[in-house]
């Protein structure tokens, strides 16, 4: 809704459950499968540089604990406020600048995703379909066919109108990532910028 404060008040008035856990689902996937054994999960992956850039522009690390419209429940620790996925590294989080916090948050979530997925038995792993954001933009027809097979459903006729409205497909451009990385590096410290580049290389090595 255009007025996020009004939307938040409606949320409180409905006494609804927070759905934040379904946004960052994979670290807690065992709980989900224990609760819903027939669950199927579509996990959208995105390049680390894109994620860090997006998070930083939205001010996620800066707004945590002060902006309730962020939708992320903050934890109060002895070193300050931190997100749930940094609960075991709160002192590290407290001493980082905003960009480094953003980088370490994205990389920590990625590691938690990998660890949780690797702990699943093969049968449950087959109930998770990974889709990359880049592939969705560059070749949406192929991705939609994969989704249809996974869900055992057929795309509705309106799908083509949606793709046209969203101006898809969009060819990927490595120059975009290069510009984003330069801006990230101007605010990040060298060790965390290096970790981000390594994560970016690993991402495309795995999903390309």
PDB file of C-alpha atoms in Angstrom:
ATOM      1  CA  UNK A   1       0.000   0.000   0.000  1.00  0.00           C
ATOM      2  CA  UNK A   2       1.244   3.567  -0.658  1.00  0.00           C
ATOM      3  CA  UNK A   3       0.981   4.462   3.046  1.00  0.00           C
ATOM      4  CA  UNK A   4       3.178   1.909   4.804  1.00  0.00           C
ATOM      5  CA  UNK A   5       2.371   3.249   8.271  1.00  0.00           C
ATOM      6  CA  UNK A   6      -1.374   2.769   7.678  1.00  0.00           C
ATOM      7  CA  UNK A   7      -0.691  -0.717   6.307  1.00  0.00           C
ATOM      8  CA  UNK A   8       1.259  -1.582   9.449  1.00  0.00           C
ATOM      9  CA  UNK A   9      -1.600  -0.387  11.661  1.00  0.00           C
ATOM     10  CA  UNK A  10      -4.042  -2.611   9.736  1.00  0.00           C
ATOM     11  CA  UNK A  11      -1.655  -5.516  10.270  1.00  0.00           C
ATOM     12  CA  UNK A  12      -1.632  -4.893  14.039  1.00  0.00           C
ATOM     13  CA  UNK A  13      -5.411  -4.501  14.184  1.00  0.00           C
ATOM     14  CA  UNK A  14      -5.964  -7.848  12.426  1.00  0.00           C
ATOM     15  CA  UNK A  15      -3.721  -9.543  15.021  1.00  0.00           C
ATOM     16  CA  UNK A  16      -2.128 -11.368  12.090  1.00  0.00           C
ATOM     17  CA  UNK A  17       0.918 -13.573  12.277  1.00  0.00           C
ATOM     18  CA  UNK A  18       4.176 -12.154  10.963  1.00  0.00           C
ATOM     19  CA  UNK A  19       5.263 -13.924   7.795  1.00  0.00           C
ATOM     20  CA  UNK A  20       8.931 -12.903   7.915  1.00  0.00           C
ATOM     21  CA  UNK A  21      10.062 -16.489   8.336  1.00  0.00           C
ATOM     22  CA  UNK A  22       8.780 -17.404   4.874  1.00  0.00           C
ATOM     23  CA  UNK A  23      10.906 -14.690   3.284  1.00  0.00           C
ATOM     24  CA  UNK A  24      14.192 -16.175   4.486  1.00  0.00           C
ATOM     25  CA  UNK A  25      12.880 -19.722   4.523  1.00  0.00           C
ATOM     26  CA  UNK A  26      15.802 -22.045   3.880  1.00  0.00           C
ATOM     27  CA  UNK A  27      17.707 -21.595   7.160  1.00  0.00           C
ATOM     28  CA  UNK A  28      14.552 -22.838   8.933  1.00  0.00           C
ATOM     29  CA  UNK A  29      13.443 -25.320   6.305  1.00  0.00           C
ATOM     30  CA  UNK A  30      13.444 -28.317   8.673  1.00  0.00           C
ATOM     31  CA  UNK A  31      10.746 -26.685  10.821  1.00  0.00           C
ATOM     32  CA  UNK A  32       8.682 -26.092   7.689  1.00  0.00           C
ATOM     33  CA  UNK A  33       8.988 -29.676   6.454  1.00  0.00           C
ATOM     34  CA  UNK A  34       8.239 -31.031   9.943  1.00  0.00           C
ATOM     35  CA  UNK A  35       5.075 -28.927  10.010  1.00  0.00           C
ATOM     36  CA  UNK A  36       4.016 -29.428   6.393  1.00  0.00           C
ATOM     37  CA  UNK A  37       5.477 -32.727   5.086  1.00  0.00           C
ATOM     38  CA  UNK A  38       3.983 -32.241   1.603  1.00  0.00           C
ATOM     39  CA  UNK A  39       5.417 -28.739   1.269  1.00  0.00           C
ATOM     40  CA  UNK A  40       7.033 -27.662  -2.002  1.00  0.00           C
ATOM     41  CA  UNK A  41       9.433 -24.719  -2.004  1.00  0.00           C
ATOM     42  CA  UNK A  42      10.526 -22.468  -4.858  1.00  0.00           C
ATOM     43  CA  UNK A  43      13.705 -20.712  -3.780  1.00  0.00           C
ATOM     44  CA  UNK A  44      14.682 -17.663  -5.808  1.00  0.00           C
ATOM     45  CA  UNK A  45      18.447 -17.091  -5.822  1.00  0.00           C
ATOM     46  CA  UNK A  46      20.084 -13.768  -6.664  1.00  0.00           C
ATOM     47  CA  UNK A  47      23.683 -12.698  -7.122  1.00  0.00           C
ATOM     48  CA  UNK A  48      25.402 -11.494  -3.918  1.00  0.00           C
ATOM     49  CA  UNK A  49      26.381  -8.144  -5.452  1.00  0.00           C
ATOM     50  CA  UNK A  50      22.786  -7.480  -6.531  1.00  0.00           C
ATOM     51  CA  UNK A  51      21.495  -8.395  -3.076  1.00  0.00           C
ATOM     52  CA  UNK A  52      24.032  -6.272  -1.184  1.00  0.00           C
ATOM     53  CA  UNK A  53      23.404  -3.311  -3.476  1.00  0.00           C
ATOM     54  CA  UNK A  54      19.618  -3.625  -3.107  1.00  0.00           C
ATOM     55  CA  UNK A  55      19.775  -4.066   0.670  1.00  0.00           C
ATOM     56  CA  UNK A  56      22.087  -1.084   1.055  1.00  0.00           C
ATOM     57  CA  UNK A  57      19.928   1.189  -1.103  1.00  0.00           C
ATOM     58  CA  UNK A  58      16.890   0.209   0.983  1.00  0.00           C
ATOM     59  CA  UNK A  59      18.835   0.900   4.179  1.00  0.00           C
ATOM     60  CA  UNK A  60      18.063  -2.484   5.748  1.00  0.00           C
ATOM     61  CA  UNK A  61      20.994  -2.416   8.188  1.00  0.00           C
ATOM     62  CA  UNK A  62      20.332   1.224   9.087  1.00  0.00           C
ATOM     63  CA  UNK A  63      16.560   0.846   9.612  1.00  0.00           C
ATOM     64  CA  UNK A  64      16.720  -2.284  11.761  1.00  0.00           C
ATOM     65  CA  UNK A  65      15.289  -1.667  15.222  1.00  0.00           C
ATOM     66  CA  UNK A  66      14.013   1.829  14.421  1.00  0.00           C
ATOM     67  CA  UNK A  67      11.617   1.355  11.488  1.00  0.00           C
ATOM     68  CA  UNK A  68       8.750  -1.104  12.129  1.00  0.00           C
ATOM     69  CA  UNK A  69       7.745  -1.021   8.446  1.00  0.00           C
ATOM     70  CA  UNK A  70      10.966  -2.891   7.676  1.00  0.00           C
ATOM     71  CA  UNK A  71       9.200  -6.093   8.727  1.00  0.00           C
ATOM     72  CA  UNK A  72      12.283  -7.727  10.268  1.00  0.00           C
ATOM     73  CA  UNK A  73      12.035  -8.480  14.004  1.00  0.00           C
ATOM     74  CA  UNK A  74      15.156  -7.059  15.696  1.00  0.00           C
ATOM     75  CA  UNK A  75      17.022  -8.780  18.506  1.00  0.00           C
ATOM     76  CA  UNK A  76      18.438  -6.742  21.385  1.00  0.00           C
ATOM     77  CA  UNK A  77      21.769  -8.119  22.525  1.00  0.00           C
ATOM     78  CA  UNK A  78      24.499  -6.934  24.837  1.00  0.00           C
ATOM     79  CA  UNK A  79      26.249  -5.284  21.870  1.00  0.00           C
ATOM     80  CA  UNK A  80      23.139  -3.654  20.412  1.00  0.00           C
ATOM     81  CA  UNK A  81      20.362  -4.417  17.940  1.00  0.00           C
ATOM     82  CA  UNK A  82      20.897  -7.094  15.298  1.00  0.00           C
ATOM     83  CA  UNK A  83      18.795  -9.253  12.912  1.00  0.00           C
ATOM     84  CA  UNK A  84      17.845 -12.820  13.853  1.00  0.00           C
ATOM     85  CA  UNK A  85      20.354 -14.392  11.454  1.00  0.00           C
ATOM     86  CA  UNK A  86      23.243 -12.569  13.198  1.00  0.00           C
ATOM     87  CA  UNK A  87      22.206 -13.634  16.693  1.00  0.00           C
ATOM     88  CA  UNK A  88      25.336 -15.739  17.221  1.00  0.00           C
ATOM     89  CA  UNK A  89      27.582 -13.007  15.755  1.00  0.00           C
ATOM     90  CA  UNK A  90      26.093  -9.929  17.382  1.00  0.00           C
ATOM     91  CA  UNK A  91      29.418  -8.443  18.522  1.00  0.00           C
ATOM     92  CA  UNK A  92      30.826  -8.680  15.012  1.00  0.00           C
ATOM     93  CA  UNK A  93      27.684  -7.057  13.619  1.00  0.00           C
ATOM     94  CA  UNK A  94      27.882  -4.202  16.147  1.00  0.00           C
ATOM     95  CA  UNK A  95      31.362  -3.089  15.170  1.00  0.00           C
ATOM     96  CA  UNK A  96      30.861  -3.077  11.385  1.00  0.00           C
ATOM     97  CA  UNK A  97      29.931  -0.070   9.256  1.00  0.00           C
ATOM     98  CA  UNK A  98      26.630  -0.111   7.354  1.00  0.00           C
ATOM     99  CA  UNK A  99      27.982  -1.540   4.101  1.00  0.00           C
ATOM    100  CA  UNK A 100      30.037  -4.230   5.841  1.00  0.00           C
ATOM    101  CA  UNK A 101      26.966  -5.153   7.899  1.00  0.00           C
ATOM    102  CA  UNK A 102      24.996  -5.526   4.688  1.00  0.00           C
ATOM    103  CA  UNK A 103      27.668  -7.730   3.106  1.00  0.00           C
ATOM    104  CA  UNK A 104      28.078  -9.966   6.138  1.00  0.00           C
ATOM    105  CA  UNK A 105      24.290 -10.286   6.469  1.00  0.00           C
ATOM    106  CA  UNK A 106      23.870 -11.475   2.872  1.00  0.00           C
ATOM    107  CA  UNK A 107      26.809 -13.894   3.112  1.00  0.00           C
ATOM    108  CA  UNK A 108      25.674 -15.238   6.504  1.00  0.00           C
ATOM    109  CA  UNK A 109      22.189 -15.967   5.172  1.00  0.00           C
ATOM    110  CA  UNK A 110      23.697 -17.673   2.139  1.00  0.00           C
ATOM    111  CA  UNK A 111      25.812 -19.903   4.387  1.00  0.00           C
ATOM    112  CA  UNK A 112      22.805 -20.735   6.573  1.00  0.00           C
ATOM    113  CA  UNK A 113      20.834 -21.615   3.436  1.00  0.00           C
ATOM    114  CA  UNK A 114      23.554 -23.991   2.257  1.00  0.00           C
ATOM    115  CA  UNK A 115      24.022 -25.684   5.638  1.00  0.00           C
ATOM    116  CA  UNK A 116      20.274 -26.217   6.135  1.00  0.00           C
ATOM    117  CA  UNK A 117      19.815 -27.597   2.609  1.00  0.00           C
ATOM    118  CA  UNK A 118      22.773 -29.977   2.933  1.00  0.00           C
ATOM    119  CA  UNK A 119      21.286 -31.406   6.140  1.00  0.00           C
ATOM    120  CA  UNK A 120      18.056 -32.433   4.408  1.00  0.00           C
ATOM    121  CA  UNK A 121      17.587 -35.979   3.214  1.00  0.00           C
ATOM    122  CA  UNK A 122      17.512 -36.445  -0.602  1.00  0.00           C
ATOM    123  CA  UNK A 123      13.730 -36.888  -0.671  1.00  0.00           C
ATOM    124  CA  UNK A 124      13.152 -33.473   0.897  1.00  0.00           C
ATOM    125  CA  UNK A 125      15.744 -31.817  -1.323  1.00  0.00           C
ATOM    126  CA  UNK A 126      13.668 -32.859  -4.330  1.00  0.00           C
ATOM    127  CA  UNK A 127      10.816 -30.770  -2.912  1.00  0.00           C
ATOM    128  CA  UNK A 128      12.873 -27.591  -3.358  1.00  0.00           C
ATOM    129  CA  UNK A 129      13.283 -25.963  -6.750  1.00  0.00           C
ATOM    130  CA  UNK A 130      16.029 -23.363  -7.135  1.00  0.00           C
ATOM    131  CA  UNK A 131      15.487 -20.587  -9.656  1.00  0.00           C
ATOM    132  CA  UNK A 132      17.904 -17.734 -10.281  1.00  0.00           C
ATOM    133  CA  UNK A 133      16.718 -14.169 -10.614  1.00  0.00           C
ATOM    134  CA  UNK A 134      19.048 -13.686 -13.586  1.00  0.00           C
ATOM    135  CA  UNK A 135      17.585 -16.663 -15.466  1.00  0.00           C
ATOM    136  CA  UNK A 136      14.044 -15.514 -14.694  1.00  0.00           C
ATOM    137  CA  UNK A 137      14.762 -12.146 -16.300  1.00  0.00           C
ATOM    138  CA  UNK A 138      16.725 -13.395 -19.295  1.00  0.00           C
ATOM    139  CA  UNK A 139      14.663 -16.491 -20.180  1.00  0.00           C
ATOM    140  CA  UNK A 140      11.307 -16.384 -18.349  1.00  0.00           C
ATOM    141  CA  UNK A 141       9.624 -18.903 -20.676  1.00  0.00           C
ATOM    142  CA  UNK A 142      12.099 -21.642 -19.707  1.00  0.00           C
ATOM    143  CA  UNK A 143      11.781 -20.821 -16.003  1.00  0.00           C
ATOM    144  CA  UNK A 144       7.971 -20.862 -16.177  1.00  0.00           C
ATOM    145  CA  UNK A 145       8.068 -24.311 -17.801  1.00  0.00           C
ATOM    146  CA  UNK A 146      10.308 -25.551 -14.974  1.00  0.00           C
ATOM    147  CA  UNK A 147       7.917 -24.122 -12.389  1.00  0.00           C
ATOM    148  CA  UNK A 148       4.961 -25.760 -14.136  1.00  0.00           C
ATOM    149  CA  UNK A 149       6.618 -29.195 -14.115  1.00  0.00           C
ATOM    150  CA  UNK A 150       7.644 -28.818 -10.471  1.00  0.00           C
ATOM    151  CA  UNK A 151       4.146 -27.800  -9.351  1.00  0.00           C
ATOM    152  CA  UNK A 152       2.375 -30.128 -11.814  1.00  0.00           C
ATOM    153  CA  UNK A 153       0.330 -27.229 -13.068  1.00  0.00           C
ATOM    154  CA  UNK A 154      -0.138 -25.372 -16.336  1.00  0.00           C
ATOM    155  CA  UNK A 155       0.555 -21.636 -16.670  1.00  0.00           C
ATOM    156  CA  UNK A 156      -2.610 -19.576 -17.055  1.00  0.00           C
ATOM    157  CA  UNK A 157      -3.235 -17.711 -20.338  1.00  0.00           C
ATOM    158  CA  UNK A 158      -2.603 -14.406 -18.578  1.00  0.00           C
ATOM    159  CA  UNK A 159       1.067 -15.300 -18.095  1.00  0.00           C
ATOM    160  CA  UNK A 160       2.033 -13.822 -21.480  1.00  0.00           C
ATOM    161  CA  UNK A 161       0.342 -10.533 -20.592  1.00  0.00           C
ATOM    162  CA  UNK A 162       2.311 -10.431 -17.353  1.00  0.00           C
ATOM    163  CA  UNK A 163       5.611 -11.003 -19.146  1.00  0.00           C
ATOM    164  CA  UNK A 164       4.770  -8.267 -21.644  1.00  0.00           C
ATOM    165  CA  UNK A 165       3.786  -5.883 -18.855  1.00  0.00           C
ATOM    166  CA  UNK A 166       7.070  -6.534 -17.037  1.00  0.00           C
ATOM    167  CA  UNK A 167       9.005  -6.084 -20.319  1.00  0.00           C
ATOM    168  CA  UNK A 168      10.520  -9.547 -20.090  1.00  0.00           C
ATOM    169  CA  UNK A 169      12.832 -11.040 -21.183  1.00  0.00           C
ATOM    170  CA  UNK A 170      15.686  -8.673 -20.281  1.00  0.00           C
ATOM    171  CA  UNK A 171      19.198  -9.648 -21.430  1.00  0.00           C
ATOM    172  CA  UNK A 172      21.711  -9.739 -18.588  1.00  0.00           C
ATOM    173  CA  UNK A 173      24.583  -7.260 -18.566  1.00  0.00           C
ATOM    174  CA  UNK A 174      27.827  -7.762 -16.605  1.00  0.00           C
ATOM    175  CA  UNK A 175      28.421  -3.995 -16.759  1.00  0.00           C
ATOM    176  CA  UNK A 176      25.538  -3.435 -14.332  1.00  0.00           C
ATOM    177  CA  UNK A 177      27.199  -5.600 -11.676  1.00  0.00           C
ATOM    178  CA  UNK A 178      30.517  -3.830 -12.259  1.00  0.00           C
ATOM    179  CA  UNK A 179      28.958  -0.432 -11.539  1.00  0.00           C
ATOM    180  CA  UNK A 180      27.232  -1.735  -8.428  1.00  0.00           C
ATOM    181  CA  UNK A 181      30.461  -3.328  -7.184  1.00  0.00           C
ATOM    182  CA  UNK A 182      32.358  -0.053  -7.570  1.00  0.00           C
ATOM    183  CA  UNK A 183      29.799   1.746  -5.419  1.00  0.00           C
ATOM    184  CA  UNK A 184      29.840  -1.063  -2.835  1.00  0.00           C
ATOM    185  CA  UNK A 185      33.645  -0.990  -2.688  1.00  0.00           C
ATOM    186  CA  UNK A 186      33.626   2.754  -2.053  1.00  0.00           C
ATOM    187  CA  UNK A 187      31.832   2.159   1.273  1.00  0.00           C
ATOM    188  CA  UNK A 188      33.020  -1.331   2.267  1.00  0.00           C
ATOM    189  CA  UNK A 189      36.312  -2.226   3.918  1.00  0.00           C
ATOM    190  CA  UNK A 190      38.715  -4.295   1.813  1.00  0.00           C
ATOM    191  CA  UNK A 191      38.243  -7.690   3.582  1.00  0.00           C
ATOM    192  CA  UNK A 192      34.458  -7.657   3.178  1.00  0.00           C
ATOM    193  CA  UNK A 193      34.599  -6.354  -0.386  1.00  0.00           C
ATOM    194  CA  UNK A 194      36.940  -9.248  -1.214  1.00  0.00           C
ATOM    195  CA  UNK A 195      34.592 -11.773   0.411  1.00  0.00           C
ATOM    196  CA  UNK A 196      31.724 -10.389  -1.650  1.00  0.00           C
ATOM    197  CA  UNK A 197      33.646 -10.773  -4.923  1.00  0.00           C
ATOM    198  CA  UNK A 198      34.534 -14.358  -4.005  1.00  0.00           C
ATOM    199  CA  UNK A 199      30.882 -15.089  -3.219  1.00  0.00           C
ATOM    200  CA  UNK A 200      29.840 -13.564  -6.551  1.00  0.00           C
ATOM    201  CA  UNK A 201      32.271 -15.802  -8.444  1.00  0.00           C
ATOM    202  CA  UNK A 202      31.050 -18.878  -6.552  1.00  0.00           C
ATOM    203  CA  UNK A 203      27.439 -17.950  -7.256  1.00  0.00           C
ATOM    204  CA  UNK A 204      27.868 -17.833 -11.028  1.00  0.00           C
ATOM    205  CA  UNK A 205      30.099 -20.904 -11.009  1.00  0.00           C
ATOM    206  CA  UNK A 206      27.256 -22.823  -9.358  1.00  0.00           C
ATOM    207  CA  UNK A 207      24.203 -21.430 -11.135  1.00  0.00           C
ATOM    208  CA  UNK A 208      25.400 -20.508 -14.629  1.00  0.00           C
TER     209      UNK A 208
END
